[in-house]
CSV table of C-alpha atoms in Angstrom, one decimal:
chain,number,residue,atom,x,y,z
G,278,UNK,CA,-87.2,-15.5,107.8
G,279,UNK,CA,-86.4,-12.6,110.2
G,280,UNK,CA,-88.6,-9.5,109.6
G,281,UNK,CA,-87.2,-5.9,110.0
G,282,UNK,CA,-88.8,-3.2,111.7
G,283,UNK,CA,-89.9,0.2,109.2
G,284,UNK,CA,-87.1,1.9,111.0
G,285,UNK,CA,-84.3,-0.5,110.1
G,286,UNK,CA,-85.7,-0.7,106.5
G,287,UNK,CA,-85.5,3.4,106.5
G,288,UNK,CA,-82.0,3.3,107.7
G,289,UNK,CA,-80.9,1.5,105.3
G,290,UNK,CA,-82.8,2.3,102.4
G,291,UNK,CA,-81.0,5.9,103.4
G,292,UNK,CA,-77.6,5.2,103.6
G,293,UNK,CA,-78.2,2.9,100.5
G,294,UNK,CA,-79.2,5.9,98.5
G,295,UNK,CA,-76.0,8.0,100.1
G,296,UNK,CA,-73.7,5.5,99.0
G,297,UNK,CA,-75.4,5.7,95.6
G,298,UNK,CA,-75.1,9.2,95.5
G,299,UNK,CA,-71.8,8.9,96.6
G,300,UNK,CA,-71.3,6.1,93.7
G,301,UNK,CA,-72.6,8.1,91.2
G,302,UNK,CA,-70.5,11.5,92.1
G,303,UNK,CA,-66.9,9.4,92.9
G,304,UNK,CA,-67.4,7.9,88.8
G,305,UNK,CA,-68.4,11.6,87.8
G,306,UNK,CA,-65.3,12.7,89.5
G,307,UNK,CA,-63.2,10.0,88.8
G,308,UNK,CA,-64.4,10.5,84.9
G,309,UNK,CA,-63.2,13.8,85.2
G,310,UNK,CA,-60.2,13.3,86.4
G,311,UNK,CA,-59.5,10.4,83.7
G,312,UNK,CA,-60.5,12.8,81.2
G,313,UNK,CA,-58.7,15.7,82.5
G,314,UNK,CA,-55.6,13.2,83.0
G,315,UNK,CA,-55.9,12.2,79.6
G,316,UNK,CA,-56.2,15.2,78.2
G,317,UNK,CA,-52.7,16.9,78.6
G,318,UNK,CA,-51.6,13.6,77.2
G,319,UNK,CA,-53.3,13.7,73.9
G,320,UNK,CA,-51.8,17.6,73.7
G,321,UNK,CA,-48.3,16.3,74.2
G,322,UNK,CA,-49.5,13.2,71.4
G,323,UNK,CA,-50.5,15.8,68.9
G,324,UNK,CA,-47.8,18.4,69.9
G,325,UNK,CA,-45.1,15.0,69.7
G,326,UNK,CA,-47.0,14.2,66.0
G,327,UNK,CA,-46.8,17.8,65.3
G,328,UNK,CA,-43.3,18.0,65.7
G,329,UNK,CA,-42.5,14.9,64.2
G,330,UNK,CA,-44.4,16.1,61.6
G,331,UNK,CA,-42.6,19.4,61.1
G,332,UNK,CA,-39.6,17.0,61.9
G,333,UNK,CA,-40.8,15.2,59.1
G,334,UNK,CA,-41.4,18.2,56.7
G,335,UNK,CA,-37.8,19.5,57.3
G,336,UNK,CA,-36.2,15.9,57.0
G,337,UNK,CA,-37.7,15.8,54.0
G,338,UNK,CA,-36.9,19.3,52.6
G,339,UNK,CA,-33.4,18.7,53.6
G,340,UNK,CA,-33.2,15.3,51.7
G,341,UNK,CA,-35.3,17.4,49.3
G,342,UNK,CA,-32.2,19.9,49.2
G,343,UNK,CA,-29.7,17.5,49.1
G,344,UNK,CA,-31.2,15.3,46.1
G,345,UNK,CA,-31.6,18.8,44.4
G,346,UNK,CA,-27.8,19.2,45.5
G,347,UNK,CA,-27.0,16.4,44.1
G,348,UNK,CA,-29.5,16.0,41.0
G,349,UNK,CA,-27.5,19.5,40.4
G,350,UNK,CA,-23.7,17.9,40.8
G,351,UNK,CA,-24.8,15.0,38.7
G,352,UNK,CA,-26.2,17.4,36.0
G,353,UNK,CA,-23.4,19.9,36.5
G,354,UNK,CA,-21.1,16.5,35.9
G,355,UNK,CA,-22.8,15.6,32.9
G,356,UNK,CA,-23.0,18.8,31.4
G,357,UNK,CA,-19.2,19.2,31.3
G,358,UNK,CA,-18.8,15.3,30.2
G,359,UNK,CA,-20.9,16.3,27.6
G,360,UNK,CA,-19.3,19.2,26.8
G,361,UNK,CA,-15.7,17.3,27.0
G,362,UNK,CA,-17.4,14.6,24.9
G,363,UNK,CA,-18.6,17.5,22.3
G,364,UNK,CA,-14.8,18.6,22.8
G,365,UNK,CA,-13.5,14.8,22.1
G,366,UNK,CA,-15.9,14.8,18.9
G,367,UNK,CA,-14.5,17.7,17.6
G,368,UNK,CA,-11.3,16.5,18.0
G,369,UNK,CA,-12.5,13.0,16.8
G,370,UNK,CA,-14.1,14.9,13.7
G,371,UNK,CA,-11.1,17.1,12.5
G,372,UNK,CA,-8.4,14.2,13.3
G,373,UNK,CA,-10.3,12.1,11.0
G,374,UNK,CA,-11.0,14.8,8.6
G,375,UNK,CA,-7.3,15.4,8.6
G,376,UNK,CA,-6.4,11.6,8.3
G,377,UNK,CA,-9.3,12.2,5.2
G,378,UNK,CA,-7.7,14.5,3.8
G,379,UNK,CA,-3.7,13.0,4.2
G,380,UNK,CA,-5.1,9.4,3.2
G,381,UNK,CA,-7.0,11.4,-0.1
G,382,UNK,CA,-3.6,13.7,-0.9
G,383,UNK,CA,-1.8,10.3,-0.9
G,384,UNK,CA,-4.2,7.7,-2.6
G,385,UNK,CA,-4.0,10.9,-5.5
G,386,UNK,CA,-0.7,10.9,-5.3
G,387,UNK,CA,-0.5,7.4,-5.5
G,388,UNK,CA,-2.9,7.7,-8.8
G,389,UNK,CA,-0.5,10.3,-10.0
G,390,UNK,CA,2.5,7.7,-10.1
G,391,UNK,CA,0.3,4.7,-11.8
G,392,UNK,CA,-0.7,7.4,-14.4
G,393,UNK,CA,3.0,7.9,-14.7
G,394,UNK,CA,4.5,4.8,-14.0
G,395,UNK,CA,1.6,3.2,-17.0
G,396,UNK,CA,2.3,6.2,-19.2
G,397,UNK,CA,5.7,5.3,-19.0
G,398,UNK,CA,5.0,1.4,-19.8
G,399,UNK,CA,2.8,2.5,-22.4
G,400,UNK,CA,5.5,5.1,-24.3
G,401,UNK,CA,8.4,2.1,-23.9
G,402,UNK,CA,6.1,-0.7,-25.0
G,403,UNK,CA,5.2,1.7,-27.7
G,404,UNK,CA,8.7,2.8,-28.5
G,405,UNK,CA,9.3,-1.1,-28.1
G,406,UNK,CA,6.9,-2.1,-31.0
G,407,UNK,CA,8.0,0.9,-33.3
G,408,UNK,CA,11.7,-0.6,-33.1
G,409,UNK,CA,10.4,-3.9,-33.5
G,410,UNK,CA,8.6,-3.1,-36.7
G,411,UNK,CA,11.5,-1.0,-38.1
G,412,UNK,CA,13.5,-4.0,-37.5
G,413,UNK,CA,11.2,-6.2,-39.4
G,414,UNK,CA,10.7,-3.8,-42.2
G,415,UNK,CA,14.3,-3.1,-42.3
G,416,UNK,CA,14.9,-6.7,-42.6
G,417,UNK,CA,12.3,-7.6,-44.9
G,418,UNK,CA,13.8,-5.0,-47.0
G,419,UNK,CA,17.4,-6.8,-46.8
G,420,UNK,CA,15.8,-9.8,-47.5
G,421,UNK,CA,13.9,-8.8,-50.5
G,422,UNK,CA,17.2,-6.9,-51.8
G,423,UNK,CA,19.2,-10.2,-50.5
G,424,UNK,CA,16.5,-12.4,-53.2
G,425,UNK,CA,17.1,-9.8,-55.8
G,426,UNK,CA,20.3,-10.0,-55.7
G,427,UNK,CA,20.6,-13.5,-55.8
G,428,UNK,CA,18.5,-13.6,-59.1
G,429,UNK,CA,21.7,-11.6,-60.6
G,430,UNK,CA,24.4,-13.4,-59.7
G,431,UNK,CA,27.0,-14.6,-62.1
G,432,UNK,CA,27.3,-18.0,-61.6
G,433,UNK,CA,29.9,-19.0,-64.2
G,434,UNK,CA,32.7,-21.3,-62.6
G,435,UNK,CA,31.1,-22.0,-59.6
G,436,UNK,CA,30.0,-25.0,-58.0
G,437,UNK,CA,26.6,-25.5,-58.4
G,438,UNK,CA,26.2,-28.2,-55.6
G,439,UNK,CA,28.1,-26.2,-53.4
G,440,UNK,CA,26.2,-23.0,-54.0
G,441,UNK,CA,23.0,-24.6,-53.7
G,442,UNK,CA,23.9,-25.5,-50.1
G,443,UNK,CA,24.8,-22.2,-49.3
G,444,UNK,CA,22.0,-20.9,-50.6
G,445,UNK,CA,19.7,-23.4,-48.6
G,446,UNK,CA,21.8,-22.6,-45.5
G,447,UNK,CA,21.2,-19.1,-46.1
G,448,UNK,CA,17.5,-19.4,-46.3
G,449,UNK,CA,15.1,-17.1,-45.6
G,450,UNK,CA,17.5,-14.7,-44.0
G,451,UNK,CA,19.6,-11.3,-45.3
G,452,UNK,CA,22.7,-11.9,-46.4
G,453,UNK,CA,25.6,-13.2,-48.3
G,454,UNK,CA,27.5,-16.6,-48.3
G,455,UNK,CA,31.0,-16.8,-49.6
G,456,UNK,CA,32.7,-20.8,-49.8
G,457,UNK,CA,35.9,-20.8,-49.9
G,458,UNK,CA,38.8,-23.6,-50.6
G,459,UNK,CA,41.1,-23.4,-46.9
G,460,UNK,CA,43.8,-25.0,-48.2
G,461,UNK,CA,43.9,-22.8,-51.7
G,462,UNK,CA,42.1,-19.9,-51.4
G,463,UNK,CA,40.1,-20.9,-54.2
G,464,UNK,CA,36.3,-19.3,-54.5
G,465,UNK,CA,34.1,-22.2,-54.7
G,466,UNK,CA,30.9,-19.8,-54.6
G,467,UNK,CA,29.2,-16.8,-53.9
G,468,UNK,CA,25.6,-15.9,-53.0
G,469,UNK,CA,24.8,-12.5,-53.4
G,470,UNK,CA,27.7,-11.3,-54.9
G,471,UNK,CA,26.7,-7.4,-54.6
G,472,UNK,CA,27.0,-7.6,-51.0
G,473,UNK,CA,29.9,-10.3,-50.6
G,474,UNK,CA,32.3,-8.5,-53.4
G,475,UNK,CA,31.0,-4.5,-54.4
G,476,UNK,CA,29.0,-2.9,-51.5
G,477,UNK,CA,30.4,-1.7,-48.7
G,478,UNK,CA,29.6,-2.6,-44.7
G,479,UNK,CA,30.2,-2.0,-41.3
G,480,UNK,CA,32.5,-4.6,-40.7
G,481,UNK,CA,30.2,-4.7,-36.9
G,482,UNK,CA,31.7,-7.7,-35.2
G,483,UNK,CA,33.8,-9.1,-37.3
G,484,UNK,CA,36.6,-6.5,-36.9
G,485,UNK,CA,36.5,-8.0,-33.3
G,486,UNK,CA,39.3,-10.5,-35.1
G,487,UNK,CA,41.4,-7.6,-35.9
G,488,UNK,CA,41.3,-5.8,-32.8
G,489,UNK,CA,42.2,-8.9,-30.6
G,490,UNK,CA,45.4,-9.7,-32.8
G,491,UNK,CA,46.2,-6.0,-32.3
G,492,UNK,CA,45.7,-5.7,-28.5
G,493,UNK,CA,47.9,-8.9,-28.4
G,494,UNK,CA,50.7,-7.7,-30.4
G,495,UNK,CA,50.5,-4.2,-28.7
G,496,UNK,CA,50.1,-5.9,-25.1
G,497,UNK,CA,46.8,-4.5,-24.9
G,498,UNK,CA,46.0,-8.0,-24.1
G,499,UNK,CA,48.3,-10.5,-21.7
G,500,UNK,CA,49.2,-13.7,-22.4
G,501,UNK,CA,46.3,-14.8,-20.2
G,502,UNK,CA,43.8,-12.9,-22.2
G,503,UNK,CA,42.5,-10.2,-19.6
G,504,UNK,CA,42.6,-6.4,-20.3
G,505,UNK,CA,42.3,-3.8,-17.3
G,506,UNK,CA,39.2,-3.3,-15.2
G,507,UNK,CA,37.8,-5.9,-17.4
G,508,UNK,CA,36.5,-9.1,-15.7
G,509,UNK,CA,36.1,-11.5,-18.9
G,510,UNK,CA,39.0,-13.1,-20.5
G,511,UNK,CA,40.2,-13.0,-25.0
G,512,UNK,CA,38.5,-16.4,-25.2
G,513,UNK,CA,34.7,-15.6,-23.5
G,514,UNK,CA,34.7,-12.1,-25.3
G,515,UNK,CA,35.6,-13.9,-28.6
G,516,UNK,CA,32.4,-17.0,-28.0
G,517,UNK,CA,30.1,-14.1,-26.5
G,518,UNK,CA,31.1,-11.5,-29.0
G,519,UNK,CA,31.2,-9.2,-25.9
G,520,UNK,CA,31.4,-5.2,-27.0
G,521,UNK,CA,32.4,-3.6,-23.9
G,522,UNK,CA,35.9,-6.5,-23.7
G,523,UNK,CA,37.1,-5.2,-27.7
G,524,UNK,CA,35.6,-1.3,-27.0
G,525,UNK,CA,38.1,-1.3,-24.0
G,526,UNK,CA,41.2,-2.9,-26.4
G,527,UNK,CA,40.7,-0.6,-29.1
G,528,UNK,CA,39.9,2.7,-26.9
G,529,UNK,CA,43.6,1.5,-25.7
G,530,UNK,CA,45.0,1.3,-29.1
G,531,UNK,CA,43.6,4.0,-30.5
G,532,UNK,CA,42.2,4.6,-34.1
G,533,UNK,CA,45.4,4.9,-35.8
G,534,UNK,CA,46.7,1.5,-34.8
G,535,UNK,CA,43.3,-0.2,-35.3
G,536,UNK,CA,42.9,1.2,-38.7
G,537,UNK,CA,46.7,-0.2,-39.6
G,538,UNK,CA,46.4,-3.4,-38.3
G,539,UNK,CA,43.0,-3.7,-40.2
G,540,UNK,CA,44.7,-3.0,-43.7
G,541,UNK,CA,47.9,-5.7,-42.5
G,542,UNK,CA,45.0,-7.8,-42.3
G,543,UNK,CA,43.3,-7.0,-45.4
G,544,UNK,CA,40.7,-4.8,-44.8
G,545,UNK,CA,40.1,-2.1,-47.9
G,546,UNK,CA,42.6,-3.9,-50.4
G,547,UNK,CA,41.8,-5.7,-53.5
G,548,UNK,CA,41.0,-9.0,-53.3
G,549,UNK,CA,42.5,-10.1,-56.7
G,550,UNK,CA,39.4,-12.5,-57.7
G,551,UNK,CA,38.4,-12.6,-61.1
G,552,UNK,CA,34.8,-10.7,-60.8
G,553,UNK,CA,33.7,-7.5,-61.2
């Protein structure tokens, strides 16, 4: 190993400390100037986030604004939807009050006319069942006169066979039974011989007869049997005993003719039997 003289170790013992010194001060300079280099670029950083930050605030207060804005338009649009719904409602409510009202004037009109129309059922059925008993009084009557007057008859010269047939034929009905010989004329019998020979009767449809032979012999009635502005014909009004055919005739003839042909025939003349 080489030794070195005290002067060479001074040297560089020296300039080793210089370059230490110089060491130390170039990283105390160079530390300043990284810390003064970084320096303006952390104050552009915070001015950047500062601005990005009011940026931020502004962004925000605008989309702040514009949800207001719009929070606003949507409540402006549902305050008049609601208030054109409130308007549809009422609408709604008096339309179907009306159609209440017009459906309730009608179902009490309709109540009005069953009332009627039942009152009406009610008053013919009752009118009905009135006639219906006056008709069976009124014939019970005729047939309790009809049995009384039976019991009286005068039954000399009759034939008793014969009038016991009629009288069975007769049965429980009103009325009177005269049998009579065709070929003579002869009276055979008669049941209830008050009625058949001294009361007096509507002739009803038995003056029919008369007024056909007048209507034919007065041309009231053609050879075909028809008579004006009447559809049926002599023989059907005759089997039907149809009024309005024989009203027609005899409204024709007129009463005089009608009560002339009925005397020709008979009617209101003696009979010229032997009874009372």
């Amino acid at each position: 190993m080489k030794l070195m003289c005290p002067a060479t170790r001074l040297s560089i013992g020296f300039f080793a400390s210089i370059l230490v010194i110089f060491g130390l001060f170039g990283g105390a300079s160079a530390q300043r100037r990284g810390s003064s280099s970084k320096k303006p670029v952390a104050k552009k950083t915070v001015a950047k986030a500062k601005d990005a930050r009011k940026g931020s605030r502004k962004e925000k207060a605008t989309a702040k604004v514009k949800d207001t804005r719009r929070d606003s338009k949507k409540d402006s649009k549902k305050e008049k939807a609601t208030a054109r719904d409130r308007r549809d409602n009422k609408k709604d409510t008096k339309s179907k009050a009306e159609l209440r009202r017009i459906e309730a004037e009608r179902r009490r009109e309709e109540a009005i006319r069953r009332a009627a129309a039942l009152a009406e059922q009610r008053r013919r059925e009752e009118a009905a069942r009135i006639a219906r008993e006056r008709k069976l009084a009124f014939e019970r009557g005729l047939r309790t006169t009809t049995v009384e007057n039976i019991s009286k008859d005068n039954t000399d010269g009759e034939d008793l066979r014969v009038r016991q047939a009629a009288v069975d034929a007769l049965g429980s009905r009103a009325g009177t039974v005269v049998v009579m010989e065709a070929q003579t004329g002869k009276v055979v019998t008669i049941v209830n011989q008050d009625w058949a020979i001294r009361n007096g009767f509507k002739p009803c449809s038995t003056i029919k007869l008369v007024t056909g032979v007048a209507g034919l012999n007065e041309n009231a009635i053609d050879g075909e049997g028809n008579v004006s502005n009447v559809r049926m014909k002599l023989d059907d009004a005759i089997a039907f005993s149809n009024n309005a055919y024989f009203q027609r005739v005899g409204s024709n003839l007129g009463g005089s003719k009608m009560t002339s042909y009925a005397r020709t025939l008979g009617l209101g003349e003696p009979t010229g039997i032997n009874a009372d």
